[in-house]
Amino acid sequence: MTESLLAGLNPEQRAAVTLPHESALILAGAGSGKTRVLTTRIAYLIQTHQASPHNILAVTFTNKAAKEMLTRLAAMLPINVSGMWIGTFHGLCNRLLRTHYRDANLPQLFQILDSQDQQAAIKRLLKSLNIDDEKYPPKSVQNFINSNKEAGHRAGDLSAHDPFTRRLIELFAAYDEQCQREGVVDFAELLLRCYELLSRNEALREHYRNRFTHILVDEFQDTNRLQYRWLHLLAGPQAAVFAVGDDDQSIYAFRGANVGNMREFERDFNARQIIRLEQNYRSHGHILNAANALIKQNSERLGKNLWTSEGEGEPIRVFEAASDNEEADFIVDEVKNLQREEGVNLSDIALLYRSNAQSRVLEHKLFNAGVPYRVYGGLRFFERQEIKHALAYLRLIANQNDDGAFLRVVNFPPRGIGARTIENLQDASQAAGVSLWQAASGGAVSGRGGASLQAFVHLIAQAREATQGLPLAELVEHVLAVSTLIEHYEASKGESERVENLNELVNAAAAFEQEVRQEEEIEGLAGFLSHASLEAGEHQAGSGQDALQLMTVHAAKGLEFYAVFVSGLEEGLFPHDQSFNDADGIQEERRLMYVAITRARRRLYLTHAQSRMLHGQVRYGLASRFLEELPQNVLKAVGSRSRPMASSWNTGGWNDGWRSNSRSYDEPAPFRPKDDTPVSGGFHIGQNVSHAKFGIGVVIGSEGYGDDVRLQIKFAVGTKWLSLKYAKLDPA
């Protein structure tokens, strides 16, 4: 049986699967079969009796990946794998905290805030403290809190050197107090609370160290510092950590991912083995040669070279357009040709872009051409407005002290509870130090608004009593009925889809009940609410219609397609202009381009435009440096507007470069100011400026002429486009 398990593996894959009991780094290139290696390694350990399912912990980055791993294992092993500890960092931490909630100082039925819920909680906090949400935008406060938690910091660990940061730290502390009071945790808190629990509780830590003798980690390059520390804490001296990743595909630095974790792994985990999986089973040779040549421009790589036995395949097609409209026309025509002449399904064609802002023209052209398309990464099921409302009612059934859920539905559907009544209730709640529910129950607000609050409290209390002991699906159905959500949307014009989604929530609850029969998993309403929060963003609803896939390059990670179009390959777009001011920014952008290239199996198109409409202005751009870093022998110019020529990138710009072989050179030359190039009003790229609202920033770009000049300025609160005519900027 062991030999049948290993059959079909290439030598490097087999070496990884059959490693002895020691920590190792598996450097798995794109399309090299890493999921097969991971699952086969687990099956091999169990099949050869080196470990029981009880001794294995496997960490993935998506619930989809975890479910796929369990499905594969179930087919490979004659055992029930449903109770194994295989899941995401957040999912595994949730499971551990549920088991040890008292030690973690949490209520047994604590609820999880997704990103939207967390932002709503921060808005409530700012309002209760009379904080100006323009000076302290909720999203910025949220990012400050999450980035510090993901670095392992509490508010008390931080120090401030200016009043602005001092207030952020105070808000961080107040937010944590609010969450503790309400019995809720955000995603970053799940991991931090779990890490703190294991850090201070030696008996608990040793229990899990003794239990999990084999720890396997997928997508190791995407781990942040806290996740890395959590793994290091959980892995005892006798544990073998099997880390699978690709430093060349580390593209989530903006989320806190630290590619340096892969380099530190060898030292911290005493890993003597690095196995490189370089045989690619996805793409043809020209595509891989382009990817290899591009990524070699990056420094501090662990190093690998993808290859395939499938032959060189088609050359990579490059198209230079005069404008973004012409670029979109070309893409639409090629998509239709692929579908009509080569029989390629639209769903097996992807159109990638660096920024969502690029999609408007593309969508418009596709719509006019009658080409069905789907924007991948749109609003997911559990993130839809009507579902969020229904979940808020369910959260109140589970925990009446959940102020965020209370505020979301206290007047939805409308029941005559106005903003003034809510403000009075919040004031009374804050003064008494109790939840909104407790304040409303105690009659803290009088008058008609107070009576409406009492009716709402009574509604929830009755629903809570009526649903005791009901199966989960019936519970959800009952709450949907008494909340009148379905009735409200049925009475609203054009809301039939929302009604269908609410009915689907009942099906989701029924499916959850069937699938949750797992060891050590929490069942019932609390489990379903945790499931909804953890799954938000994982599953995308689709009509089943064959449709072209549109998405950002970030969203394409982990996917593959027969044909891929990478559009907008211009300096300032891809690589993005925000990367110009960061020492590692261009390397991250190059890794992103590497990911884009390696999504293609058979056909790859790279397109760019000489001019593009952005922010209401025509922007002239230079072709991306990444085009220049690709080997010329794998490229083929298509259409009448572009052909490759010998050229090189230097600090002064392009020498020769990609030039049209047909356009008139009377057209205006592309313009992009270099550092210290004046733009208008005495300002130049790279200059520090001061703004009354946003503070000190640096000029990183410009567009327009005369009175229409706008400057792109990077401030501490984010990057802004400001009109020079109205912004009142001063040199700093």
PDB file of C-alpha atoms in Angstrom, residues 275-433:
ATOM      1  CA  ILE A 275      14.079  20.066  -1.125  1.00  0.00           C
ATOM      2  CA  ARG A 276      13.299  21.963  -4.317  1.00  0.00           C
ATOM      3  CA  LEU A 277      10.246  20.965  -6.339  1.00  0.00           C
ATOM      4  CA  GLU A 278      11.086  22.467  -9.726  1.00  0.00           C
ATOM      5  CA  GLN A 279       9.282  20.253 -12.235  1.00  0.00           C
ATOM      6  CA  ASN A 280       6.191  22.167 -13.336  1.00  0.00           C
ATOM      7  CA  TYR A 281       3.046  20.289 -14.374  1.00  0.00           C
ATOM      8  CA  ARG A 282       1.055  23.364 -15.427  1.00  0.00           C
ATOM      9  CA  SER A 283       2.764  25.528 -18.024  1.00  0.00           C
ATOM     10  CA  HIS A 284       4.673  25.157 -21.276  1.00  0.00           C
ATOM     11  CA  GLY A 285       8.362  25.995 -21.559  1.00  0.00           C
ATOM     12  CA  HIS A 286       8.223  29.538 -22.961  1.00  0.00           C
ATOM     13  CA  ILE A 287       6.004  30.630 -20.071  1.00  0.00           C
ATOM     14  CA  LEU A 288       8.335  29.076 -17.503  1.00  0.00           C
ATOM     15  CA  ASN A 289      11.443  30.526 -19.144  1.00  0.00           C
ATOM     16  CA  ALA A 290       9.890  33.982 -18.951  1.00  0.00           C
ATOM     17  CA  ALA A 291       9.012  33.490 -15.285  1.00  0.00           C
ATOM     18  CA  ASN A 292      12.509  32.218 -14.436  1.00  0.00           C
ATOM     19  CA  ALA A 293      14.240  35.120 -16.203  1.00  0.00           C
ATOM     20  CA  LEU A 294      12.008  37.682 -14.522  1.00  0.00           C
ATOM     21  CA  ILE A 295      12.338  36.442 -10.950  1.00  0.00           C
ATOM     22  CA  LYS A 296      16.125  36.114 -11.200  1.00  0.00           C
ATOM     23  CA  GLN A 297      16.207  39.923 -11.056  1.00  0.00           C
ATOM     24  CA  ASN A 298      15.245  39.695  -7.369  1.00  0.00           C
ATOM     25  CA  SER A 299      17.905  39.385  -4.697  1.00  0.00           C
ATOM     26  CA  GLU A 300      17.972  37.229  -1.544  1.00  0.00           C
ATOM     27  CA  ARG A 301      16.063  34.365  -3.126  1.00  0.00           C
ATOM     28  CA  LEU A 302      16.410  30.805  -1.929  1.00  0.00           C
ATOM     29  CA  GLY A 303      16.618  29.978  -5.623  1.00  0.00           C
ATOM     30  CA  LYS A 304      15.018  27.489  -7.989  1.00  0.00           C
ATOM     31  CA  ASN A 305      14.445  27.051 -11.720  1.00  0.00           C
ATOM     32  CA  LEU A 306      11.118  25.785 -13.035  1.00  0.00           C
ATOM     33  CA  TRP A 307      11.136  23.323 -15.935  1.00  0.00           C
ATOM     34  CA  THR A 308       8.673  21.130 -17.778  1.00  0.00           C
ATOM     35  CA  SER A 309       8.767  18.029 -19.956  1.00  0.00           C
ATOM     36  CA  GLU A 310       5.795  19.313 -21.972  1.00  0.00           C
ATOM     37  CA  GLY A 311       7.760  21.275 -24.602  1.00  0.00           C
ATOM     38  CA  GLU A 312       8.157  24.987 -25.292  1.00  0.00           C
ATOM     39  CA  GLY A 313       4.618  25.651 -26.496  1.00  0.00           C
ATOM     40  CA  GLU A 314       3.305  28.935 -27.880  1.00  0.00           C
ATOM     41  CA  PRO A 315       5.343  32.145 -27.592  1.00  0.00           C
ATOM     42  CA  ILE A 316       4.091  34.822 -25.226  1.00  0.00           C
ATOM     43  CA  ARG A 317       2.052  37.403 -27.134  1.00  0.00           C
ATOM     44  CA  VAL A 318       2.741  41.084 -26.449  1.00  0.00           C
ATOM     45  CA  PHE A 319       0.425  43.882 -27.566  1.00  0.00           C
ATOM     46  CA  GLU A 320       1.054  47.630 -27.343  1.00  0.00           C
ATOM     47  CA  ALA A 321      -2.086  49.763 -27.636  1.00  0.00           C
ATOM     48  CA  ALA A 322      -2.453  53.482 -28.207  1.00  0.00           C
ATOM     49  CA  SER A 323      -5.020  53.704 -25.390  1.00  0.00           C
ATOM     50  CA  ASP A 324      -6.741  51.643 -22.741  1.00  0.00           C
ATOM     51  CA  ASN A 325      -9.810  51.456 -24.997  1.00  0.00           C
ATOM     52  CA  GLU A 326      -7.747  49.915 -27.792  1.00  0.00           C
ATOM     53  CA  GLU A 327      -6.142  47.535 -25.290  1.00  0.00           C
ATOM     54  CA  ALA A 328      -9.603  46.401 -24.150  1.00  0.00           C
ATOM     55  CA  ASP A 329     -10.779  45.972 -27.758  1.00  0.00           C
ATOM     56  CA  PHE A 330      -7.789  43.744 -28.480  1.00  0.00           C
ATOM     57  CA  ILE A 331      -8.423  41.606 -25.395  1.00  0.00           C
ATOM     58  CA  VAL A 332     -12.120  41.174 -26.247  1.00  0.00           C
ATOM     59  CA  ASP A 333     -11.279  40.158 -29.830  1.00  0.00           C
ATOM     60  CA  GLU A 334      -8.676  37.624 -28.672  1.00  0.00           C
ATOM     61  CA  VAL A 335     -11.038  36.168 -26.075  1.00  0.00           C
ATOM     62  CA  LYS A 336     -13.713  35.675 -28.737  1.00  0.00           C
ATOM     63  CA  ASN A 337     -11.144  34.072 -31.065  1.00  0.00           C
ATOM     64  CA  LEU A 338     -10.007  31.666 -28.360  1.00  0.00           C
ATOM     65  CA  GLN A 339     -13.591  30.703 -27.681  1.00  0.00           C
ATOM     66  CA  ARG A 340     -14.729  30.458 -31.309  1.00  0.00           C
ATOM     67  CA  GLU A 341     -11.668  29.121 -33.115  1.00  0.00           C
ATOM     68  CA  GLU A 342      -9.957  27.041 -30.425  1.00  0.00           C
ATOM     69  CA  GLY A 343     -12.962  25.951 -28.387  1.00  0.00           C
ATOM     70  CA  VAL A 344     -11.607  27.324 -25.101  1.00  0.00           C
ATOM     71  CA  ASN A 345     -14.246  27.790 -22.408  1.00  0.00           C
ATOM     72  CA  LEU A 346     -14.553  31.351 -21.156  1.00  0.00           C
ATOM     73  CA  SER A 347     -14.175  30.080 -17.589  1.00  0.00           C
ATOM     74  CA  ASP A 348     -10.695  28.845 -18.538  1.00  0.00           C
ATOM     75  CA  ILE A 349      -9.589  32.346 -19.582  1.00  0.00           C
ATOM     76  CA  ALA A 350      -8.502  34.945 -17.029  1.00  0.00           C
ATOM     77  CA  LEU A 351      -8.040  38.674 -17.431  1.00  0.00           C
ATOM     78  CA  LEU A 352      -5.683  39.969 -14.745  1.00  0.00           C
ATOM     79  CA  TYR A 353      -4.971  43.524 -13.677  1.00  0.00           C
ATOM     80  CA  ARG A 354      -2.881  45.092 -10.928  1.00  0.00           C
ATOM     81  CA  SER A 355      -5.587  47.437  -9.667  1.00  0.00           C
ATOM     82  CA  ASN A 356      -9.386  47.148  -9.537  1.00  0.00           C
ATOM     83  CA  ALA A 357      -9.634  50.638 -11.029  1.00  0.00           C
ATOM     84  CA  GLN A 358      -8.510  49.186 -14.382  1.00  0.00           C
ATOM     85  CA  SER A 359     -11.566  46.971 -14.740  1.00  0.00           C
ATOM     86  CA  ARG A 360     -14.104  49.650 -15.759  1.00  0.00           C
ATOM     87  CA  VAL A 361     -13.056  49.940 -19.425  1.00  0.00           C
ATOM     88  CA  LEU A 362     -12.592  46.184 -19.701  1.00  0.00           C
ATOM     89  CA  GLU A 363     -16.036  45.468 -18.257  1.00  0.00           C
ATOM     90  CA  HIS A 364     -17.641  48.068 -20.528  1.00  0.00           C
ATOM     91  CA  LYS A 365     -16.106  46.507 -23.662  1.00  0.00           C
ATOM     92  CA  LEU A 366     -17.030  42.983 -22.589  1.00  0.00           C
ATOM     93  CA  PHE A 367     -20.604  44.029 -21.879  1.00  0.00           C
ATOM     94  CA  ASN A 368     -20.961  45.736 -25.258  1.00  0.00           C
ATOM     95  CA  ALA A 369     -19.500  42.700 -27.007  1.00  0.00           C
ATOM     96  CA  GLY A 370     -21.907  40.368 -25.224  1.00  0.00           C
ATOM     97  CA  VAL A 371     -19.097  38.384 -23.586  1.00  0.00           C
ATOM     98  CA  PRO A 372     -20.245  36.968 -20.225  1.00  0.00           C
ATOM     99  CA  TYR A 373     -17.779  37.730 -17.459  1.00  0.00           C
ATOM    100  CA  ARG A 374     -17.469  37.376 -13.718  1.00  0.00           C
ATOM    101  CA  VAL A 375     -15.479  39.605 -11.395  1.00  0.00           C
ATOM    102  CA  TYR A 376     -13.712  37.136  -9.134  1.00  0.00           C
ATOM    103  CA  GLY A 377     -13.473  38.311  -5.561  1.00  0.00           C
ATOM    104  CA  GLY A 378     -16.767  40.230  -5.565  1.00  0.00           C
ATOM    105  CA  LEU A 379     -19.165  40.252  -2.654  1.00  0.00           C
ATOM    106  CA  ARG A 380     -19.336  36.804  -1.062  1.00  0.00           C
ATOM    107  CA  PHE A 381     -22.356  35.104   0.425  1.00  0.00           C
ATOM    108  CA  PHE A 382     -21.690  35.775   4.097  1.00  0.00           C
ATOM    109  CA  GLU A 383     -20.704  39.389   3.319  1.00  0.00           C
ATOM    110  CA  ARG A 384     -23.972  40.351   1.618  1.00  0.00           C
ATOM    111  CA  GLN A 385     -26.097  42.941   3.335  1.00  0.00           C
ATOM    112  CA  GLU A 386     -29.152  40.760   3.908  1.00  0.00           C
ATOM    113  CA  ILE A 387     -27.046  37.884   5.234  1.00  0.00           C
ATOM    114  CA  LYS A 388     -25.193  40.223   7.601  1.00  0.00           C
ATOM    115  CA  HIS A 389     -28.556  41.410   8.933  1.00  0.00           C
ATOM    116  CA  ALA A 390     -29.771  37.841   9.467  1.00  0.00           C
ATOM    117  CA  LEU A 391     -26.519  36.848  11.183  1.00  0.00           C
ATOM    118  CA  ALA A 392     -26.833  39.873  13.484  1.00  0.00           C
ATOM    119  CA  TYR A 393     -30.238  38.603  14.670  1.00  0.00           C
ATOM    120  CA  LEU A 394     -28.722  35.166  15.226  1.00  0.00           C
ATOM    121  CA  ARG A 395     -25.794  36.708  17.117  1.00  0.00           C
ATOM    122  CA  LEU A 396     -28.247  38.436  19.444  1.00  0.00           C
ATOM    123  CA  ILE A 397     -30.027  35.128  20.050  1.00  0.00           C
ATOM    124  CA  ALA A 398     -26.653  33.680  21.054  1.00  0.00           C
ATOM    125  CA  ASN A 399     -25.381  36.701  22.994  1.00  0.00           C
ATOM    126  CA  GLN A 400     -27.621  39.648  23.873  1.00  0.00           C
ATOM    127  CA  ASN A 401     -24.605  41.746  24.945  1.00  0.00           C
ATOM    128  CA  ASP A 402     -23.233  41.911  21.387  1.00  0.00           C
ATOM    129  CA  ASP A 403     -23.558  45.672  20.836  1.00  0.00           C
ATOM    130  CA  GLY A 404     -22.482  45.508  17.189  1.00  0.00           C
ATOM    131  CA  ALA A 405     -25.263  43.053  16.311  1.00  0.00           C
ATOM    132  CA  PHE A 406     -27.750  45.068  18.389  1.00  0.00           C
ATOM    133  CA  LEU A 407     -27.018  48.299  16.519  1.00  0.00           C
ATOM    134  CA  ARG A 408     -27.156  46.642  13.108  1.00  0.00           C
ATOM    135  CA  VAL A 409     -30.736  45.399  13.443  1.00  0.00           C
ATOM    136  CA  VAL A 410     -32.380  47.353  16.251  1.00  0.00           C
ATOM    137  CA  ASN A 411     -34.079  49.443  13.558  1.00  0.00           C
ATOM    138  CA  PHE A 412     -33.870  47.102  10.584  1.00  0.00           C
ATOM    139  CA  PRO A 413     -36.383  46.428   9.238  1.00  0.00           C
ATOM    140  CA  PRO A 414     -37.519  49.918  10.353  1.00  0.00           C
ATOM    141  CA  ARG A 415     -39.463  49.881  13.613  1.00  0.00           C
ATOM    142  CA  GLY A 416     -39.534  53.551  14.592  1.00  0.00           C
ATOM    143  CA  ILE A 417     -36.267  53.710  16.535  1.00  0.00           C
ATOM    144  CA  GLY A 418     -34.520  56.891  15.441  1.00  0.00           C
ATOM    145  CA  ALA A 419     -30.944  58.120  15.728  1.00  0.00           C
ATOM    146  CA  ARG A 420     -31.760  60.264  18.797  1.00  0.00           C
ATOM    147  CA  THR A 421     -33.170  57.244  20.637  1.00  0.00           C
ATOM    148  CA  ILE A 422     -30.043  55.242  19.803  1.00  0.00           C
ATOM    149  CA  GLU A 423     -27.796  58.071  21.013  1.00  0.00           C
ATOM    150  CA  ASN A 424     -29.703  58.293  24.300  1.00  0.00           C
ATOM    151  CA  LEU A 425     -29.429  54.527  24.721  1.00  0.00           C
ATOM    152  CA  GLN A 426     -25.679  54.604  24.050  1.00  0.00           C
ATOM    153  CA  ASP A 427     -25.204  57.412  26.566  1.00  0.00           C
ATOM    154  CA  ALA A 428     -27.135  55.470  29.218  1.00  0.00           C
ATOM    155  CA  SER A 429     -25.217  52.295  28.384  1.00  0.00           C
ATOM    156  CA  GLN A 430     -21.858  54.026  28.697  1.00  0.00           C
ATOM    157  CA  ALA A 431     -22.802  55.802  31.933  1.00  0.00           C
ATOM    158  CA  ALA A 432     -23.932  52.562  33.576  1.00  0.00           C
ATOM    159  CA  GLY A 433     -21.121  50.460  32.126  1.00  0.00           C
TER     160      GLY A 433
END
